[in-house]
PDB file of C-alpha atoms in Angstrom:
ATOM      1  CA  MET A   1     185.135 114.398  74.680  1.00 42.00           C
ATOM      2  CA  THR A   2     188.582 113.210  73.272  1.00 45.00           C
ATOM      3  CA  GLY A   3     189.890 109.996  71.984  1.00 43.00           C
ATOM      4  CA  GLY A   4     192.572 107.933  73.591  1.00 43.00           C
ATOM      5  CA  LEU A   5     193.045 105.071  75.987  1.00 47.00           C
ATOM      6  CA  GLU A   6     192.305 107.256  78.961  1.00 65.00           C
ATOM      7  CA  MET A   7     188.543 106.879  78.357  1.00 84.00           C
ATOM      8  CA  PRO A   8     187.238 104.919  81.219  1.00 87.00           C
ATOM      9  CA  PHE A   9     184.715 102.889  79.035  1.00 90.00           C
ATOM     10  CA  LEU A  10     187.326 101.929  76.488  1.00 88.00           C
ATOM     11  CA  ASN A  11     187.930  98.398  77.863  1.00 91.00           C
ATOM     12  CA  ASP A  12     184.765  98.028  80.041  1.00 95.00           C
ATOM     13  CA  LEU A  13     181.647  96.566  78.496  1.00 97.00           C
ATOM     14  CA  GLN A  14     179.300  97.769  81.224  1.00 97.00           C
ATOM     15  CA  LEU A  15     180.691 101.355  81.102  1.00 97.00           C
ATOM     16  CA  SER A  16     180.462 101.268  77.180  1.00 97.00           C
ATOM     17  CA  TRP A  17     176.718 100.261  77.546  1.00 97.00           C
ATOM     18  CA  GLU A  18     176.195 103.041  80.059  1.00 97.00           C
ATOM     19  CA  GLU A  19     177.793 105.526  77.825  1.00 97.00           C
ATOM     20  CA  ALA A  20     175.638 104.534  74.858  1.00 98.00           C
ATOM     21  CA  TRP A  21     172.431 105.170  76.925  1.00 98.00           C
ATOM     22  CA  ARG A  22     173.871 108.413  78.296  1.00 98.00           C
ATOM     23  CA  LEU A  23     174.566 109.758  74.840  1.00 98.00           C
ATOM     24  CA  LEU A  24     170.900 108.701  73.792  1.00 98.00           C
ATOM     25  CA  ILE A  25     169.301 110.303  76.791  1.00 98.00           C
ATOM     26  CA  ASP A  26     171.301 113.423  76.218  1.00 98.00           C
ATOM     27  CA  GLY A  27     170.386 113.327  72.585  1.00 98.00           C
ATOM     28  CA  SER A  28     166.641 113.232  73.412  1.00 98.00           C
ATOM     29  CA  GLN A  29     167.143 116.394  75.747  1.00 97.00           C
ATOM     30  CA  ASN A  30     169.676 118.416  73.981  1.00 97.00           C
ATOM     31  CA  ARG A  31     168.811 120.022  70.608  1.00 96.00           C
ATOM     32  CA  LYS A  32     172.543 120.564  69.986  1.00 97.00           C
ATOM     33  CA  SER A  33     173.461 116.843  70.319  1.00 98.00           C
ATOM     34  CA  PRO A  34     174.134 115.034  67.015  1.00 97.00           C
ATOM     35  CA  LEU A  35     172.040 112.193  68.461  1.00 98.00           C
ATOM     36  CA  HIS A  36     169.047 114.432  68.630  1.00 98.00           C
ATOM     37  CA  THR A  37     168.460 113.689  64.952  1.00 98.00           C
ATOM     38  CA  PRO A  38     169.232 110.080  64.085  1.00 98.00           C
ATOM     39  CA  THR A  39     168.379 108.065  60.953  1.00 98.00           C
ATOM     40  CA  VAL A  40     165.421 105.727  61.465  1.00 98.00           C
ATOM     41  CA  ALA A  41     164.921 102.910  58.869  1.00 98.00           C
ATOM     42  CA  THR A  42     161.778 100.771  58.371  1.00 98.00           C
ATOM     43  CA  ILE A  43     160.953  98.010  55.907  1.00 97.00           C
ATOM     44  CA  ARG A  44     158.440  98.767  53.128  1.00 95.00           C
ATOM     45  CA  ASP A  45     155.788  96.100  52.041  1.00 93.00           C
ATOM     46  CA  ASN A  46     157.952  95.412  48.944  1.00 94.00           C
ATOM     47  CA  HIS A  47     160.852  94.375  51.470  1.00 94.00           C
ATOM     48  CA  THR A  48     162.916  97.403  50.606  1.00 96.00           C
ATOM     49  CA  PRO A  49     164.511  99.608  53.407  1.00 96.00           C
ATOM     50  CA  SER A  50     163.196 103.137  53.861  1.00 97.00           C
ATOM     51  CA  GLN A  51     165.260 105.762  55.905  1.00 97.00           C
ATOM     52  CA  ARG A  52     164.557 109.245  57.193  1.00 98.00           C
ATOM     53  CA  ILE A  53     165.942 111.674  59.743  1.00 98.00           C
ATOM     54  CA  MET A  54     163.726 111.993  62.810  1.00 98.00           C
ATOM     55  CA  VAL A  55     164.012 113.926  66.177  1.00 98.00           C
ATOM     56  CA  LEU A  56     164.626 111.860  69.061  1.00 98.00           C
ATOM     57  CA  ARG A  57     162.112 113.000  71.752  1.00 98.00           C
ATOM     58  CA  GLU A  58     162.703 110.625  74.550  1.00 98.00           C
ATOM     59  CA  ALA A  59     165.106 107.884  75.570  1.00 98.00           C
ATOM     60  CA  ASP A  60     164.378 105.543  78.448  1.00 98.00           C
ATOM     61  CA  ARG A  61     167.110 103.196  79.577  1.00 97.00           C
ATOM     62  CA  ASP A  62     164.893 101.069  81.958  1.00 97.00           C
ATOM     63  CA  SER A  63     162.205 100.374  79.318  1.00 97.00           C
ATOM     64  CA  ARG A  64     164.807 100.277  76.414  1.00 98.00           C
ATOM     65  CA  THR A  65     162.423 102.560  74.554  1.00 98.00           C
ATOM     66  CA  LEU A  66     163.119 105.554  72.151  1.00 98.00           C
ATOM     67  CA  ARG A  67     160.296 107.828  71.311  1.00 98.00           C
ATOM     68  CA  PHE A  68     159.661 109.865  68.026  1.00 98.00           C
ATOM     69  CA  ASN A  69     156.803 111.863  66.873  1.00 98.00           C
ATOM     70  CA  THR A  70     155.241 111.178  63.621  1.00 98.00           C
ATOM     71  CA  ASP A  71     152.383 111.971  61.269  1.00 97.00           C
ATOM     72  CA  TYR A  72     149.908 109.089  61.465  1.00 97.00           C
ATOM     73  CA  ARG A  73     149.472 109.299  57.644  1.00 97.00           C
ATOM     74  CA  ALA A  74     153.282 108.897  56.789  1.00 96.00           C
ATOM     75  CA  SER A  75     154.575 105.980  55.035  1.00 95.00           C
ATOM     76  CA  LYS A  76     156.552 104.751  58.001  1.00 96.00           C
ATOM     77  CA  VAL A  77     153.352 103.975  59.818  1.00 96.00           C
ATOM     78  CA  ALA A  78     152.401 101.722  57.153  1.00 95.00           C
ATOM     79  CA  ASP A  79     155.856 100.181  57.085  1.00 96.00           C
ATOM     80  CA  ILE A  80     155.596  99.339  60.895  1.00 96.00           C
ATOM     81  CA  GLY A  81     152.192  97.793  60.189  1.00 92.00           C
ATOM     82  CA  HIS A  82     153.699  95.372  57.687  1.00 90.00           C
ATOM     83  CA  SER A  83     156.858  94.747  59.552  1.00 92.00           C
ATOM     84  CA  ASP A  84     157.625  96.167  63.095  1.00 96.00           C
ATOM     85  CA  SER A  85     161.413  95.955  62.592  1.00 96.00           C
ATOM     86  CA  VAL A  86     163.144  99.235  62.983  1.00 98.00           C
ATOM     87  CA  SER A  87     166.802 100.265  62.818  1.00 98.00           C
ATOM     88  CA  ILE A  88     168.363 103.429  64.053  1.00 98.00           C
ATOM     89  CA  LEU A  89     171.739 104.959  63.201  1.00 98.00           C
ATOM     90  CA  CYS A  90     173.360 107.645  65.374  1.00 97.00           C
ATOM     91  CA  TYR A  91     176.824 109.106  65.147  1.00 98.00           C
ATOM     92  CA  HIS A  92     178.321 111.581  67.658  1.00 97.00           C
ATOM     93  CA  PRO A  93     181.539 113.097  66.117  1.00 96.00           C
ATOM     94  CA  GLU A  94     182.846 114.802  69.216  1.00 95.00           C
ATOM     95  CA  ALA A  95     182.269 111.676  71.450  1.00 95.00           C
ATOM     96  CA  LYS A  96     183.555 109.474  68.509  1.00 95.00           C
ATOM     97  CA  VAL A  97     180.814 107.013  69.023  1.00 97.00           C
ATOM     98  CA  GLN A  98     178.620 105.290  66.390  1.00 98.00           C
ATOM     99  CA  LEU A  99     175.420 103.594  67.667  1.00 98.00           C
ATOM    100  CA  ARG A 100     173.402 101.064  65.597  1.00 98.00           C
ATOM    101  CA  LEU A 101     170.222 100.155  67.310  1.00 98.00           C
ATOM    102  CA  SER A 102     167.645  97.602  66.180  1.00 98.00           C
ATOM    103  CA  GLY A 103     164.390  96.380  67.653  1.00 98.00           C
ATOM    104  CA  SER A 104     160.704  96.600  67.077  1.00 98.00           C
ATOM    105  CA  GLY A 105     158.487  99.604  66.481  1.00 97.00           C
ATOM    106  CA  GLN A 106     154.971 100.377  67.430  1.00 97.00           C
ATOM    107  CA  ILE A 107     152.602 103.285  66.509  1.00 97.00           C
ATOM    108  CA  ASP A 108     150.500 104.983  69.205  1.00 97.00           C
ATOM    109  CA  GLN A 109     147.929 107.445  68.519  1.00 96.00           C
ATOM    110  CA  GLY A 110     145.490 107.643  71.316  1.00 92.00           C
ATOM    111  CA  SER A 111     147.018 106.691  74.647  1.00 95.00           C
ATOM    112  CA  PRO A 112     147.781 109.039  77.573  1.00 97.00           C
ATOM    113  CA  ALA A 113     151.560 108.881  76.469  1.00 96.00           C
ATOM    114  CA  CYS A 114     150.511 110.173  72.993  1.00 97.00           C
ATOM    115  CA  ASP A 115     148.385 112.855  74.504  1.00 97.00           C
ATOM    116  CA  ALA A 116     151.289 114.023  76.673  1.00 97.00           C
ATOM    117  CA  ALA A 117     153.616 114.142  73.682  1.00 97.00           C
ATOM    118  CA  TRP A 118     151.082 116.286  71.871  1.00 98.00           C
ATOM    119  CA  ASP A 119     150.849 118.686  74.772  1.00 97.00           C
ATOM    120  CA  GLU A 120     154.512 119.126  75.092  1.00 96.00           C
ATOM    121  CA  ALA A 121     154.854 119.894  71.296  1.00 97.00           C
ATOM    122  CA  THR A 122     155.285 123.525  70.352  1.00 96.00           C
ATOM    123  CA  LEU A 123     152.589 125.333  68.275  1.00 97.00           C
ATOM    124  CA  TYR A 124     155.148 125.274  65.283  1.00 96.00           C
ATOM    125  CA  GLY A 125     155.610 121.575  65.759  1.00 96.00           C
ATOM    126  CA  LYS A 126     151.878 120.984  65.892  1.00 96.00           C
ATOM    127  CA  ARG A 127     151.380 122.945  62.675  1.00 97.00           C
ATOM    128  CA  CYS A 128     153.309 120.349  60.846  1.00 96.00           C
ATOM    129  CA  TYR A 129     150.469 117.778  61.156  1.00 97.00           C
ATOM    130  CA  LEU A 130     147.867 120.132  59.427  1.00 96.00           C
ATOM    131  CA  ALA A 131     149.718 119.315  56.207  1.00 95.00           C
ATOM    132  CA  TYR A 132     147.158 118.296  53.440  1.00 95.00           C
ATOM    133  CA  PRO A 133     147.218 116.152  51.508  1.00 94.00           C
ATOM    134  CA  ALA A 134     149.124 113.527  53.498  1.00 94.00           C
ATOM    135  CA  PRO A 135     152.916 113.522  53.631  1.00 94.00           C
ATOM    136  CA  GLY A 136     154.405 111.796  50.468  1.00 93.00           C
ATOM    137  CA  SER A 137     151.404 112.479  48.267  1.00 94.00           C
ATOM    138  CA  SER A 138     152.087 113.497  44.715  1.00 96.00           C
ATOM    139  CA  VAL A 139     151.414 117.152  43.835  1.00 95.00           C
ATOM    140  CA  ASP A 140     151.714 119.212  40.693  1.00 95.00           C
ATOM    141  CA  THR A 141     153.500 122.233  42.218  1.00 95.00           C
ATOM    142  CA  PRO A 142     155.872 122.641  45.259  1.00 96.00           C
ATOM    143  CA  THR A 143     154.046 123.021  48.430  1.00 94.00           C
ATOM    144  CA  SER A 144     154.514 122.785  52.245  1.00 94.00           C
ATOM    145  CA  GLY A 145     150.906 121.301  52.439  1.00 94.00           C
ATOM    146  CA  LEU A 146     149.955 124.075  54.902  1.00 94.00           C
ATOM    147  CA  ASP A 147     147.043 126.350  54.361  1.00 92.00           C
ATOM    148  CA  PRO A 148     148.333 129.874  53.377  1.00 92.00           C
ATOM    149  CA  GLU A 149     146.516 131.186  56.523  1.00 90.00           C
ATOM    150  CA  VAL A 150     148.902 129.420  58.840  1.00 93.00           C
ATOM    151  CA  GLU A 151     152.003 129.078  56.630  1.00 90.00           C
ATOM    152  CA  GLY A 152     154.945 131.386  57.642  1.00 88.00           C
ATOM    153  CA  ARG A 153     153.608 132.425  61.050  1.00 93.00           C
ATOM    154  CA  LYS A 154     153.059 131.010  64.513  1.00 94.00           C
ATOM    155  CA  PRO A 155     149.541 129.595  64.730  1.00 94.00           C
ATOM    156  CA  GLU A 156     147.213 129.814  67.579  1.00 95.00           C
ATOM    157  CA  GLY A 157     146.131 126.829  69.660  1.00 95.00           C
ATOM    158  CA  PHE A 158     142.715 126.583  68.125  1.00 95.00           C
ATOM    159  CA  GLU A 159     144.227 126.676  64.659  1.00 95.00           C
ATOM    160  CA  VAL A 160     146.397 123.586  65.306  1.00 96.00           C
ATOM    161  CA  ALA A 161     143.846 121.608  67.378  1.00 97.00           C
ATOM    162  CA  PRO A 162     142.500 119.622  64.256  1.00 96.00           C
ATOM    163  CA  ALA A 163     146.022 118.361  63.587  1.00 96.00           C
ATOM    164  CA  ARG A 164     145.793 116.079  66.642  1.00 97.00           C
ATOM    165  CA  ASP A 165     143.890 113.670  64.542  1.00 97.00           C
ATOM    166  CA  ASN A 166     147.011 113.277  62.481  1.00 98.00           C
ATOM    167  CA  PHE A 167     149.606 113.048  65.276  1.00 98.00           C
ATOM    168  CA  ALA A 168     151.085 109.813  66.616  1.00 98.00           C
ATOM    169  CA  ILE A 169     154.170 108.529  68.371  1.00 98.00           C
ATOM    170  CA  LEU A 170     156.729 105.879  67.243  1.00 98.00           C
ATOM    171  CA  LEU A 171     157.963 103.833  70.094  1.00 98.00           C
ATOM    172  CA  ALA A 172     161.189 101.859  69.317  1.00 98.00           C
ATOM    173  CA  ASP A 173     161.599  99.007  71.601  1.00 98.00           C
ATOM    174  CA  ILE A 174     165.527  98.512  71.494  1.00 98.00           C
ATOM    175  CA  GLU A 175     166.691  94.961  71.408  1.00 98.00           C
ATOM    176  CA  GLN A 176     170.209  95.309  70.184  1.00 98.00           C
ATOM    177  CA  ILE A 177     172.832  97.967  70.400  1.00 98.00           C
ATOM    178  CA  GLU A 178     176.003  97.886  68.307  1.00 98.00           C
ATOM    179  CA  TRP A 179     178.706 100.362  69.782  1.00 98.00           C
ATOM    180  CA  LEU A 180     181.582 101.628  67.967  1.00 98.00           C
ATOM    181  CA  TYR A 181     184.154 103.911  69.549  1.00 96.00           C
ATOM    182  CA  LEU A 182     186.754 105.550  67.253  1.00 93.00           C
ATOM    183  CA  ALA A 183     190.150 106.091  68.700  1.00 88.00           C
ATOM    184  CA  HIS A 184     193.546 106.802  67.013  1.00 85.00           C
ATOM    185  CA  THR A 185     195.083 104.298  69.454  1.00 86.00           C
ATOM    186  CA  GLY A 186     192.701 101.661  68.349  1.00 89.00           C
ATOM    187  CA  HIS A 187     188.979 101.451  67.970  1.00 94.00           C
ATOM    188  CA  ARG A 188     186.473  99.503  70.147  1.00 96.00           C
ATOM    189  CA  ARG A 189     183.314  97.765  68.948  1.00 97.00           C
ATOM    190  CA  ALA A 190     180.879  95.933  71.156  1.00 98.00           C
ATOM    191  CA  LEU A 191     177.487  94.311  70.788  1.00 98.00           C
ATOM    192  CA  PHE A 192     174.803  94.582  73.534  1.00 98.00           C
ATOM    193  CA  SER A 193     171.728  92.240  73.099  1.00 98.00           C
ATOM    194  CA  TRP A 194     168.539  92.067  75.174  1.00 98.00           C
ATOM    195  CA  ASP A 195     167.426  88.628  76.449  1.00 95.00           C
ATOM    196  CA  GLY A 196     163.807  88.814  76.885  1.00 92.00           C
ATOM    197  CA  GLY A 197     163.677  85.512  78.797  1.00 92.00           C
ATOM    198  CA  GLU A 198     166.316  86.476  81.338  1.00 91.00           C
ATOM    199  CA  LYS A 199     165.224  90.117  81.224  1.00 94.00           C
ATOM    200  CA  CYS A 200     168.822  91.288  80.943  1.00 96.00           C
ATOM    201  CA  TRP A 201     171.444  92.491  78.546  1.00 97.00           C
ATOM    202  CA  SER A 202     174.263  90.266  77.288  1.00 97.00           C
ATOM    203  CA  SER A 203     177.371  91.750  75.825  1.00 97.00           C
ATOM    204  CA  GLN A 204     180.472  90.996  73.925  1.00 98.00           C
ATOM    205  CA  TRP A 205     183.305  92.583  72.246  1.00 98.00           C
ATOM    206  CA  LEU A 206     183.671  92.657  68.414  1.00 98.00           C
ATOM    207  CA  VAL A 207     186.566  93.430  66.168  1.00 97.00           C
ATOM    208  CA  PRO A 208     186.159  96.982  64.873  1.00 95.00           C
TER     209      PRO A 208
END
């Protein structure tokens, strides 16, 4: 995509909202998309923010939901248990679009949706959840946390089966999207907010 006034969404709020979701959906399906690995922020119990890069696994415009896979023992799980607020930052340099999303997060470990996410994960992906001790634990020497028996090779299905106990999904219920489109002819910025009572999105232009 190229910048310039010719972009159809440049002066149209509805088209800008649709383009935001198009990029998110493509990011969840396309490993080469910059939106495939956004920054996800949570709030620690001491009220400080915590950020990390995560892989966007699914984006659903109708339900306003983004899905990420996570280790159930990870600190972000405890963060969401303390405060369910989540913030997600994406930037697509080719599309010249920055998205700042915010909403509430929930951790799901035992539902059919989580089972389906586990089933679609690769053996290498599942292997990550075998790490011991838990992610973020203090150790005396550098380590991947993996047993040497499975480190450095593709594991068998039976070897990663125990990792299911550590696997969970983070579902982000998006309530606000701030859109920024960068153009040498003049940037565009807009805010899209979900109205839970009316069950619809409201939108307004902002000064970039």
